Amino acid sequence: MAYKRILLKLSGESLMGKKQFGIDNERLGLYADEIKEIVEQGVQLAIVIGGGNIFRGIQAEEGGIDRVQGDYMGMLATVINSMALQAALEARGVITRLQSAIKMEQICEPYIRRKAVRHLEKNRVVIFGAGTGNPYFTTDTASVLRAIEMEVEVVLKGTRVDGIYTADPEKDKSATKYESISFTQAYEKNLNVMDMTAFTLCNENNLPIVVFNMDKPGNLKRVISGEKIGTLVHS
Ligand code: GTP
């Protein structure tokens, strides 16, 4: 195993599978299977999941909901996804703890860094819900923040593409994939890896990111075992 402790960032949209909205149970199950496999190998795993399959703060603005309200609604959406993932993992016998950045003590623990670290040390999967608990921050930023707090070795950003390309591979057939790229290069080339806040936090704290295709079965395990798939972004 290449890593002992990691943070996996999943997008809310990818939970939709072929659906237009919400959670596709089949996709959820596939993710849970993949996660179970790596947890059984002994890796300490924290997870942050987005909420875009249920609600997107920025789009709500167009409908007259102000940005801050919309962002809070988005944070609640991430808690719904986190609960779904928790249930799917527990159904497979994986021990999990869900901590939310916004207190909802009836359904999950509040975010407490020291407690989260202890859970990881006991090989419990810790899912972090409600982003950072603040508007104007993305779940990418939340995942990087939690990753730094948990002192993980790498953020694995699970996406629907194989990595970071020189151009959009769907529009430009000559686009090629980077095996690795530095934060500075990625910034200079204007490659959209994560939003700037997340990106800067990673760079300043020497936290590498691997962008990889989470929808290909076995990929998560391959990344953990050190296979060079996806794109490594480093300081
Ligand atoms: P240890 O301290 O290692 O024993 O961890 P633990 O998580 O097993 O202990 P704890 O007694 O804190 O938690 C037992 C169960 O209650 C776990 O499923 C927790 O997720 C849950 N739990 C703990 N605090 C809260 C809370 O504030 N709200 C909710 N809803 N559940 C909580």
CSV table of C-alpha atoms and ligand atoms in Angstrom, one decimal:
chain,number,residue,atom,x,y,z
A,1,MET,CA,0.0,0.0,0.0
A,2,ALA,CA,1.3,3.4,-1.0
A,3,TYR,CA,-0.7,5.3,1.6
A,4,LYS,CA,-1.6,4.8,5.3
A,5,ARG,CA,-4.2,7.6,5.6
A,6,ILE,CA,-6.1,9.3,2.8
A,7,LEU,CA,-9.0,11.6,2.1
A,8,LEU,CA,-11.4,10.6,-0.7
A,9,LYS,CA,-13.4,13.4,-2.3
A,10,LEU,CA,-16.4,12.3,-4.2
A,11,SER,CA,-18.6,14.5,-6.3
A,12,GLY,CA,-22.3,14.7,-5.5
A,13,GLU,CA,-23.1,14.6,-9.3
A,14,SER,CA,-21.4,11.3,-9.8
A,15,LEU,CA,-23.8,9.7,-7.2
A,16,MET,CA,-26.6,10.4,-9.8
A,17,GLY,CA,-25.3,7.7,-12.1
A,18,LYS,CA,-27.6,7.8,-15.1
A,19,LYS,CA,-30.3,9.7,-13.2
A,20,GLN,CA,-31.0,13.4,-13.6
A,21,PHE,CA,-31.3,14.1,-9.9
A,22,GLY,CA,-30.7,12.5,-6.5
A,23,ILE,CA,-29.0,9.3,-5.7
A,24,ASP,CA,-28.6,6.2,-7.9
A,25,ASN,CA,-28.6,3.2,-5.6
A,26,GLU,CA,-26.6,1.2,-8.0
A,27,ARG,CA,-23.8,3.8,-8.2
A,28,LEU,CA,-23.9,4.3,-4.4
A,29,GLY,CA,-23.5,0.5,-4.0
A,30,LEU,CA,-20.6,0.4,-6.4
A,31,TYR,CA,-18.8,3.2,-4.5
A,32,ALA,CA,-19.4,1.5,-1.2
A,33,ASP,CA,-18.0,-1.8,-2.6
A,34,GLU,CA,-14.9,0.0,-3.8
A,35,ILE,CA,-14.4,1.7,-0.5
A,36,LYS,CA,-15.0,-1.5,1.5
A,37,GLU,CA,-12.2,-3.1,-0.5
A,38,ILE,CA,-9.6,-0.5,0.5
A,39,VAL,CA,-10.7,-0.2,4.1
A,40,GLU,CA,-10.2,-4.0,4.4
A,41,GLN,CA,-6.6,-3.5,3.3
A,42,GLY,CA,-6.1,-1.3,6.4
A,43,VAL,CA,-6.0,2.2,4.9
A,44,GLN,CA,-7.3,4.9,7.2
A,45,LEU,CA,-10.0,6.7,5.2
A,46,ALA,CA,-11.8,10.0,5.5
A,47,ILE,CA,-14.5,11.0,3.0
A,48,VAL,CA,-16.0,14.2,1.8
A,49,ILE,CA,-18.9,14.1,-0.6
A,50,GLY,CA,-20.4,17.0,-2.5
A,51,GLY,CA,-24.1,17.8,-2.8
A,52,GLY,CA,-24.6,18.9,-6.4
A,53,ASN,CA,-26.9,16.0,-7.2
A,54,ILE,CA,-29.4,17.4,-4.8
A,55,PHE,CA,-28.8,21.2,-4.7
A,56,ARG,CA,-26.3,23.6,-6.1
A,57,GLY,CA,-25.9,26.9,-4.2
A,58,ILE,CA,-24.8,28.9,-7.2
A,59,GLN,CA,-27.7,27.9,-9.4
A,60,ALA,CA,-30.2,28.7,-6.7
A,61,GLU,CA,-29.1,32.4,-7.0
A,62,GLU,CA,-30.6,32.5,-10.5
A,63,GLY,CA,-33.9,31.5,-8.9
A,64,GLY,CA,-33.9,34.3,-6.4
A,65,ILE,CA,-32.4,32.5,-3.4
A,66,ASP,CA,-29.5,34.5,-2.2
A,67,ARG,CA,-26.0,33.0,-2.2
A,68,VAL,CA,-25.6,32.5,1.5
A,69,GLN,CA,-29.0,30.8,1.8
A,70,GLY,CA,-28.2,28.7,-1.2
A,71,ASP,CA,-24.8,27.6,0.1
A,72,TYR,CA,-26.4,26.5,3.4
A,73,MET,CA,-28.9,24.5,1.5
A,74,GLY,CA,-26.0,22.9,-0.4
A,75,MET,CA,-24.3,22.0,2.8
A,76,LEU,CA,-27.5,20.2,3.9
A,77,ALA,CA,-27.4,18.3,0.6
A,78,THR,CA,-23.9,17.0,1.4
A,79,VAL,CA,-25.3,15.7,4.7
A,80,ILE,CA,-28.0,13.7,2.9
A,81,ASN,CA,-25.3,12.2,0.6
A,82,SER,CA,-23.1,11.5,3.5
A,83,MET,CA,-25.9,9.6,5.3
A,84,ALA,CA,-26.6,7.6,2.2
A,85,LEU,CA,-23.0,6.6,1.9
A,86,GLN,CA,-22.8,5.8,5.6
A,87,ALA,CA,-25.8,3.5,5.3
A,88,ALA,CA,-24.4,1.8,2.2
A,89,LEU,CA,-21.1,1.2,3.9
A,90,GLU,CA,-22.7,0.0,7.1
A,91,ALA,CA,-24.8,-2.4,5.1
A,92,ARG,CA,-21.5,-3.9,3.9
A,93,GLY,CA,-20.1,-4.2,7.4
A,94,VAL,CA,-17.8,-1.2,7.2
A,95,ILE,CA,-17.7,0.8,10.5
A,96,THR,CA,-18.3,4.5,9.9
A,97,ARG,CA,-18.7,7.7,11.8
A,98,LEU,CA,-20.4,10.8,10.3
A,99,GLN,CA,-19.4,14.2,11.6
A,100,SER,CA,-21.1,17.4,10.4
A,101,ALA,CA,-19.7,20.9,10.4
A,102,ILE,CA,-23.2,22.1,11.2
A,103,LYS,CA,-24.5,20.6,14.4
A,104,MET,CA,-27.4,18.1,13.9
A,105,GLU,CA,-26.8,16.0,17.0
A,106,GLN,CA,-29.9,13.9,16.4
A,107,ILE,CA,-28.4,12.4,13.2
A,108,CYS,CA,-24.6,12.7,13.5
A,109,GLU,CA,-21.7,13.8,15.6
A,110,PRO,CA,-20.5,17.3,15.5
A,111,TYR,CA,-17.1,17.9,13.8
A,112,ILE,CA,-14.5,17.5,16.5
A,113,ARG,CA,-11.0,17.1,15.1
A,114,ARG,CA,-9.5,15.1,17.9
A,115,LYS,CA,-12.4,12.7,17.8
A,116,ALA,CA,-12.2,12.3,14.1
A,117,VAL,CA,-8.5,11.4,14.3
A,118,ARG,CA,-9.2,8.8,17.0
A,119,HIS,CA,-11.9,7.3,14.7
A,120,LEU,CA,-9.4,7.0,11.9
A,121,GLU,CA,-6.8,5.4,14.2
A,122,LYS,CA,-9.4,2.8,15.0
A,123,ASN,CA,-9.9,2.2,11.3
A,124,ARG,CA,-13.4,3.7,11.2
A,125,VAL,CA,-14.3,5.5,8.0
A,126,VAL,CA,-15.0,9.1,8.9
A,127,ILE,CA,-17.4,11.0,6.6
A,128,PHE,CA,-17.4,14.7,6.9
A,129,GLY,CA,-20.7,16.4,6.1
A,130,ALA,CA,-21.9,20.0,5.7
A,131,GLY,CA,-18.7,21.2,4.0
A,132,THR,CA,-16.7,23.7,6.1
A,133,GLY,CA,-20.0,24.9,7.7
A,134,ASN,CA,-19.5,28.3,6.0
A,135,PRO,CA,-21.0,29.8,2.8
A,136,TYR,CA,-18.7,30.7,0.0
A,137,PHE,CA,-16.6,27.6,0.4
A,138,THR,CA,-16.8,24.6,-1.9
A,139,THR,CA,-16.7,20.9,-0.8
A,140,ASP,CA,-13.3,20.8,-2.6
A,141,THR,CA,-12.1,23.4,0.0
A,142,ALA,CA,-13.8,21.4,2.8
A,143,SER,CA,-12.0,18.2,1.7
A,144,VAL,CA,-8.6,19.9,1.6
A,145,LEU,CA,-9.2,21.6,5.0
A,146,ARG,CA,-10.2,18.3,6.6
A,147,ALA,CA,-7.4,16.5,4.9
A,148,ILE,CA,-4.9,18.9,6.4
A,149,GLU,CA,-6.5,18.6,9.8
A,150,MET,CA,-6.5,14.8,9.7
A,151,GLU,CA,-2.9,14.9,8.4
A,152,VAL,CA,-3.6,12.6,5.5
A,153,GLU,CA,-0.9,11.9,3.0
A,154,VAL,CA,-3.0,12.6,-0.1
A,155,VAL,CA,-6.4,13.8,-1.4
A,156,LEU,CA,-7.9,11.4,-3.9
A,157,LYS,CA,-10.3,13.3,-6.1
A,158,GLY,CA,-12.7,10.8,-7.6
A,159,THR,CA,-14.1,12.2,-10.9
A,160,ARG,CA,-15.7,10.9,-14.1
A,161,VAL,CA,-12.5,11.6,-16.1
A,162,ASP,CA,-9.2,9.8,-16.1
A,163,GLY,CA,-7.2,12.7,-14.9
A,164,ILE,CA,-6.1,16.2,-15.9
A,165,TYR,CA,-5.7,16.8,-19.6
A,166,THR,CA,-3.9,19.5,-21.6
A,167,ALA,CA,-7.3,20.5,-23.0
A,168,ASP,CA,-10.9,19.2,-22.6
A,169,PRO,CA,-10.7,15.7,-24.1
A,170,GLU,CA,-14.3,15.8,-25.1
A,171,LYS,CA,-13.8,18.9,-27.3
A,172,ASP,CA,-10.1,18.4,-28.3
A,173,LYS,CA,-9.1,15.0,-29.6
A,174,SER,CA,-5.4,15.8,-29.5
A,175,ALA,CA,-5.6,16.5,-25.7
A,176,THR,CA,-3.2,14.4,-23.6
A,177,LYS,CA,-3.3,13.4,-20.0
A,178,TYR,CA,-0.7,14.6,-17.5
A,179,GLU,CA,0.9,11.9,-15.3
A,180,SER,CA,1.9,14.5,-12.9
A,181,ILE,CA,2.0,18.3,-12.7
A,182,SER,CA,3.0,20.9,-10.1
A,183,PHE,CA,0.5,23.2,-8.6
A,184,THR,CA,2.3,26.2,-10.2
A,185,GLN,CA,2.2,24.6,-13.6
A,186,ALA,CA,-1.5,23.7,-13.2
A,187,TYR,CA,-2.2,27.3,-12.2
A,188,GLU,CA,-0.2,28.8,-15.0
A,189,LYS,CA,-1.9,26.6,-17.6
A,190,ASN,CA,-5.2,27.5,-16.1
A,191,LEU,CA,-6.2,23.8,-15.6
A,192,ASN,CA,-9.3,23.5,-13.5
A,193,VAL,CA,-8.2,21.0,-10.8
A,194,MET,CA,-10.0,22.5,-7.9
A,195,ASP,CA,-11.2,26.0,-7.0
A,196,MET,CA,-8.4,28.5,-6.0
A,197,THR,CA,-9.0,28.3,-2.3
A,198,ALA,CA,-8.7,24.6,-2.2
A,199,PHE,CA,-5.8,24.7,-4.6
A,200,THR,CA,-3.8,27.3,-2.6
A,201,LEU,CA,-4.4,25.4,0.7
A,202,CYS,CA,-3.0,22.2,-0.9
A,203,ASN,CA,0.0,24.0,-2.3
A,204,GLU,CA,0.9,25.8,0.9
A,205,ASN,CA,0.6,22.7,3.0
A,206,ASN,CA,2.4,20.4,0.6
A,207,LEU,CA,-0.6,18.2,0.2
A,208,PRO,CA,-0.7,16.3,-3.1
A,209,ILE,CA,-3.9,15.5,-5.0
A,210,VAL,CA,-4.5,12.6,-7.2
A,211,VAL,CA,-7.3,13.2,-9.8
A,212,PHE,CA,-8.6,9.8,-11.0
A,213,ASN,CA,-11.6,8.1,-12.5
A,214,MET,CA,-13.7,6.8,-9.7
A,215,ASP,CA,-16.3,5.2,-12.0
A,216,LYS,CA,-13.9,2.6,-13.3
A,217,PRO,CA,-14.2,-0.5,-11.0
A,218,GLY,CA,-10.9,-1.2,-9.2
A,219,ASN,CA,-9.4,2.2,-9.8
A,220,LEU,CA,-9.6,3.3,-6.1
A,221,LYS,CA,-7.7,0.1,-5.1
A,222,ARG,CA,-5.1,0.8,-7.8
A,223,VAL,CA,-4.4,4.3,-6.6
A,224,ILE,CA,-4.0,3.1,-3.0
A,225,SER,CA,-1.6,0.4,-4.1
A,226,GLY,CA,0.6,3.1,-5.8
A,227,GLU,CA,-0.3,2.4,-9.4
A,228,LYS,CA,0.2,5.5,-11.5
A,229,ILE,CA,-3.3,6.1,-12.7
A,230,GLY,CA,-4.9,9.5,-12.9
A,231,THR,CA,-2.9,12.7,-12.5
A,232,LEU,CA,-0.7,13.6,-9.5
A,233,VAL,CA,-0.7,17.3,-8.6
A,234,HIS,CA,2.2,18.2,-6.3
A,235,SER,CA,4.0,21.1,-4.8
B,1,GTP,P1,-15.0,5.9,21.0
B,1,GTP,O1,-14.8,7.1,21.8
B,1,GTP,O2,-13.7,5.4,20.4
B,1,GTP,O3,-15.6,4.8,21.8
B,1,GTP,O4,-15.9,6.2,19.8
B,1,GTP,P2,-17.4,6.0,19.5
B,1,GTP,O5,-17.8,6.8,18.3
B,1,GTP,O6,-17.8,4.5,19.4
B,1,GTP,O7,-18.1,6.5,20.8
B,1,GTP,P3,-19.3,7.4,21.1
B,1,GTP,O8,-19.9,6.9,22.4
B,1,GTP,O9,-18.9,8.8,21.0
B,1,GTP,O10,-20.3,7.1,19.9
B,1,GTP,C1,-21.1,6.0,19.8
B,1,GTP,C2,-22.1,6.2,18.7
B,1,GTP,O11,-22.9,7.4,18.9
B,1,GTP,C3,-21.4,6.3,17.3
B,1,GTP,O12,-22.2,5.7,16.3
B,1,GTP,C4,-21.4,7.8,17.1
B,1,GTP,O13,-21.4,8.2,15.8
B,1,GTP,C5,-22.7,8.3,17.8
B,1,GTP,N1,-22.6,9.6,18.3
B,1,GTP,C6,-21.6,10.2,19.1
B,1,GTP,N2,-21.9,11.5,19.4
B,1,GTP,C7,-23.0,11.8,18.7
B,1,GTP,C8,-23.9,12.9,18.5
B,1,GTP,O14,-23.6,14.0,19.0
B,1,GTP,N3,-25.0,12.8,17.8
B,1,GTP,C9,-25.3,11.6,17.2
B,1,GTP,N4,-26.4,11.6,16.4
B,1,GTP,N5,-24.6,10.5,17.3
B,1,GTP,C10,-23.5,10.6,18.0
